[in-house]
Amino acid sequence: MPQAGTPAGSMARYERLFIGGAWVAPEDGGLMESIDPSVGRPWAVVAYGGRCDIDKAVAAARDALDGPWGRMPGHERAALMRRFADLYKERARTLAMLETRDSGRALRESLLDVGGHSNGYHWWASLADKASGRTIPFDDSVHAFTSRVPVGVVGAITPWNVPLMAAAWKLGPALAAGCTVVLKPAEHTPVTSLELGRLFEEAGFPPGVVNIVPGYGKDGAGEYLVAHPGVDKIAFTGEGATAKAILRTGAETMKRFTFELGGKSPHILFADADLEQALNAATNSAWTLCGQSCALGSRVLVQRPVYDRVVEEFARRAARVRVGQPMDEATHMGPQAHAEQLAKTLSYIDIGRNEGAELVAGGNRLGGAGLDGGYFVEPTVFAGVSNAMRIAREEIFGPVAALIPFDDEDEAVAIANDTSYGLTAGLWTGDVGRAHRVANRIRAGMVWVNTYRFIRWSTPYGGFKASGWGRENGIEALESYLETRTTVISTTGRFADAYAV
């Protein structure tokens, strides 16, 4: 069994996988180091799985689906989920600290986010016995009706930026629908997912309902999970290129898919907005999670009468962001989650300079004063950005804001929609008519008006275009974990002999 959190400076050990309700050593996987991005050194040793481990996890999930979990009434599943949610709430601070240690996310952010997950699990529990069908009128000779049944064994593949939140968004609806799950967290941030196994075990879930197998993606546990004929659905959060590979791999077995992919979200500031509040939201959404959020408001569209003031305020507020050790609750922004992402962010800052955008704040890797070795980067602001520039079109996943001027409503909408993505968008205005007009014209799965990044378990979340398939959260998410079965029962038991005459 893995250990709980360990003090900074000591090595935590999570040397077992959670399969079939037991903590087992990897059969054909091994051990890997998890890097603390605040210092650039290993802080934990974690088990990862191979093909044999995935085979065992899928078999355990299938046994649970065909056995006790599949026969369990919805209200009993709900009771187990509520017990899990209560345990989650009790351990929320420990889970948040582990997520911060594993991903580098500022603890103040982790505490706020993880502290609310139990509410989501309770909400999903409330839906566990609500998947009802309908009767279909025809005539007196038949009784026709539908029923909703679980899609089956789900392979849930989660990202490294928000591993606990992404797990909740998949586990909640999957378990409420009556599915069983093999959870494969990203290799960069596996620790908190394994900690979930402890909670499922303590809550009394039947063996095999949830199985947790960290591992690598390409040529590893992730790719094999996608290809596995015993898996009925893949729920994936990550990059679009990976989603395309998943589609190609999973097509052979005709799986179901939901994808929550990237974004390049427009955040539109009209001149008639309450600019102070708009700036609060725009700067927060530009740098939250060290920029590592698919809902990041990274394209800040600003109407020209207030453009200069917004540029000045972004530069001023960037200087107020406390970048530092993420376990310090005074820190606003921690490091990038891993070395590759740091290199990517720094490369895009160079791209922005070369494209002719004006760097008005940040742009450098940070070191010294306790930051040496960590993957820290300054909050960065580019002004004079054109929507044709790569820093405005490509997802950076770093704390880089691109400020784009516009003249009128039509131009704002045109710029906002001129992207291959369509996940989220935001707009600020004092004109209620404009709020409705613009929101209705934006091609995005979630539009915020006079607020930003309001995301809850009950609000559907997902994207248009290249930002994904399907929805997470909301009742809509439950639909993707259910199949519809139609049953027709004759009331007469008679069937004519077609060959009698």
mmCIF file with all atom_site columns, C-alpha atoms in Angstrom, residues 37 103-106 109 160-162 283-293 296 321-324 326 331-338 341-342 345 364 366 375-380 396-401 453:
data_model
loop_
_atom_site.group_PDB
_atom_site.id
_atom_site.type_symbol
_atom_site.label_atom_id
_atom_site.label_alt_id
_atom_site.label_comp_id
_atom_site.label_asym_id
_atom_site.label_entity_id
_atom_site.label_seq_id
_atom_site.pdbx_PDB_ins_code
_atom_site.Cartn_x
_atom_site.Cartn_y
_atom_site.Cartn_z
_atom_site.occupancy
_atom_site.B_iso_or_equiv
_atom_site.pdbx_formal_charge
_atom_site.auth_seq_id
_atom_site.auth_comp_id
_atom_site.auth_asym_id
_atom_site.auth_atom_id
_atom_site.pdbx_PDB_model_num
ATOM 1  C CA . PRO A 1 37  ? 8.881   20.806 -10.304 1.00 0.00 ? 37  PRO A CA 1
ATOM 2  C CA . SER A 1 103 ? 2.431   19.171 -10.074 1.00 0.00 ? 103 SER A CA 1
ATOM 3  C CA . GLY A 1 104 ? 3.853   22.408 -8.671  1.00 0.00 ? 104 GLY A CA 1
ATOM 4  C CA . ARG A 1 105 ? 0.456   24.038 -8.469  1.00 0.00 ? 105 ARG A CA 1
ATOM 5  C CA . ALA A 1 106 ? 0.334   26.778 -5.831  1.00 0.00 ? 106 ALA A CA 1
ATOM 6  C CA . GLU A 1 109 ? -5.066  27.096 -5.616  1.00 0.00 ? 109 GLU A CA 1
ATOM 7  C CA . TRP A 1 160 ? -0.901  16.318 -15.490 1.00 0.00 ? 160 TRP A CA 1
ATOM 8  C CA . ASN A 1 161 ? -2.200  19.840 -14.849 1.00 0.00 ? 161 ASN A CA 1
ATOM 9  C CA . VAL A 1 162 ? -5.235  19.033 -12.652 1.00 0.00 ? 162 VAL A CA 1
ATOM 10 C CA . THR A 1 283 ? -5.284  38.772 -15.054 1.00 0.00 ? 283 THR A CA 1
ATOM 11 C CA . ASN A 1 284 ? -6.377  35.868 -12.862 1.00 0.00 ? 284 ASN A CA 1
ATOM 12 C CA . SER A 1 285 ? -7.455  33.774 -15.828 1.00 0.00 ? 285 SER A CA 1
ATOM 13 C CA . ALA A 1 286 ? -4.224  34.554 -17.680 1.00 0.00 ? 286 ALA A CA 1
ATOM 14 C CA . TRP A 1 287 ? -1.929  33.272 -14.945 1.00 0.00 ? 287 TRP A CA 1
ATOM 15 C CA . THR A 1 288 ? -3.911  30.827 -12.830 1.00 0.00 ? 288 THR A CA 1
ATOM 16 C CA . LEU A 1 289 ? -2.345  27.350 -12.627 1.00 0.00 ? 289 LEU A CA 1
ATOM 17 C CA . CYS A 1 290 ? 0.823   28.964 -13.977 1.00 0.00 ? 290 CYS A CA 1
ATOM 18 C CA . GLY A 1 291 ? -1.041  29.208 -17.268 1.00 0.00 ? 291 GLY A CA 1
ATOM 19 C CA . GLN A 1 292 ? -1.561  25.451 -17.426 1.00 0.00 ? 292 GLN A CA 1
ATOM 20 C CA . SER A 1 293 ? -5.316  25.431 -17.970 1.00 0.00 ? 293 SER A CA 1
ATOM 21 C CA . LEU A 1 296 ? -7.055  29.923 -19.797 1.00 0.00 ? 296 LEU A CA 1
ATOM 22 C CA . VAL A 1 321 ? 2.278   38.151 -8.737  1.00 0.00 ? 321 VAL A CA 1
ATOM 23 C CA . ARG A 1 322 ? 4.245   36.287 -6.082  1.00 0.00 ? 322 ARG A CA 1
ATOM 24 C CA . VAL A 1 323 ? 6.043   33.469 -7.895  1.00 0.00 ? 323 VAL A CA 1
ATOM 25 C CA . GLY A 1 324 ? 7.627   31.066 -5.460  1.00 0.00 ? 324 GLY A CA 1
ATOM 26 C CA . PRO A 1 326 ? 4.189   26.317 -4.181  1.00 0.00 ? 326 PRO A CA 1
ATOM 27 C CA . THR A 1 331 ? 2.665   32.069 -3.172  1.00 0.00 ? 331 THR A CA 1
ATOM 28 C CA . HIS A 1 332 ? 0.380   33.095 -6.025  1.00 0.00 ? 332 HIS A CA 1
ATOM 29 C CA . MET A 1 333 ? 2.023   31.098 -8.799  1.00 0.00 ? 333 MET A CA 1
ATOM 30 C CA . GLY A 1 334 ? 4.235   28.022 -8.670  1.00 0.00 ? 334 GLY A CA 1
ATOM 31 C CA . PRO A 1 335 ? 6.408   26.492 -11.384 1.00 0.00 ? 335 PRO A CA 1
ATOM 32 C CA . GLN A 1 336 ? 5.534   24.866 -14.660 1.00 0.00 ? 336 GLN A CA 1
ATOM 33 C CA . ALA A 1 337 ? 4.667   21.221 -14.016 1.00 0.00 ? 337 ALA A CA 1
ATOM 34 C CA . HIS A 1 338 ? 7.645   19.679 -15.795 1.00 0.00 ? 338 HIS A CA 1
ATOM 35 C CA . GLN A 1 341 ? 6.472   22.433 -20.461 1.00 0.00 ? 341 GLN A CA 1
ATOM 36 C CA . LEU A 1 342 ? 8.936   25.041 -19.191 1.00 0.00 ? 342 LEU A CA 1
ATOM 37 C CA . THR A 1 345 ? 6.623   28.165 -22.703 1.00 0.00 ? 345 THR A CA 1
ATOM 38 C CA . ASN A 1 364 ? 12.137  35.123 -18.309 1.00 0.00 ? 364 ASN A CA 1
ATOM 39 C CA . LEU A 1 366 ? 13.261  32.668 -12.696 1.00 0.00 ? 366 LEU A CA 1
ATOM 40 C CA . TYR A 1 375 ? 10.697  25.290 -13.467 1.00 0.00 ? 375 TYR A CA 1
ATOM 41 C CA . PHE A 1 376 ? 9.664   28.859 -12.691 1.00 0.00 ? 376 PHE A CA 1
ATOM 42 C CA . VAL A 1 377 ? 8.761   31.470 -15.296 1.00 0.00 ? 377 VAL A CA 1
ATOM 43 C CA . GLU A 1 378 ? 7.555   35.032 -14.921 1.00 0.00 ? 378 GLU A CA 1
ATOM 44 C CA . PRO A 1 379 ? 3.957   35.980 -15.692 1.00 0.00 ? 379 PRO A CA 1
ATOM 45 C CA . THR A 1 380 ? 4.304   37.344 -19.194 1.00 0.00 ? 380 THR A CA 1
ATOM 46 C CA . ILE A 1 396 ? 1.082   27.614 -25.014 1.00 0.00 ? 396 ILE A CA 1
ATOM 47 C CA . PHE A 1 397 ? -0.033  26.244 -21.644 1.00 0.00 ? 397 PHE A CA 1
ATOM 48 C CA . GLY A 1 398 ? 2.087   28.786 -19.835 1.00 0.00 ? 398 GLY A CA 1
ATOM 49 C CA . PRO A 1 399 ? 1.412   32.141 -18.110 1.00 0.00 ? 399 PRO A CA 1
ATOM 50 C CA . VAL A 1 400 ? 1.526   34.161 -21.331 1.00 0.00 ? 400 VAL A CA 1
ATOM 51 C CA . ALA A 1 401 ? -1.213  36.702 -22.066 1.00 0.00 ? 401 ALA A CA 1
ATOM 52 C CA . ARG A 1 453 ? -13.805 30.365 -15.193 1.00 0.00 ? 453 ARG A CA 1
#
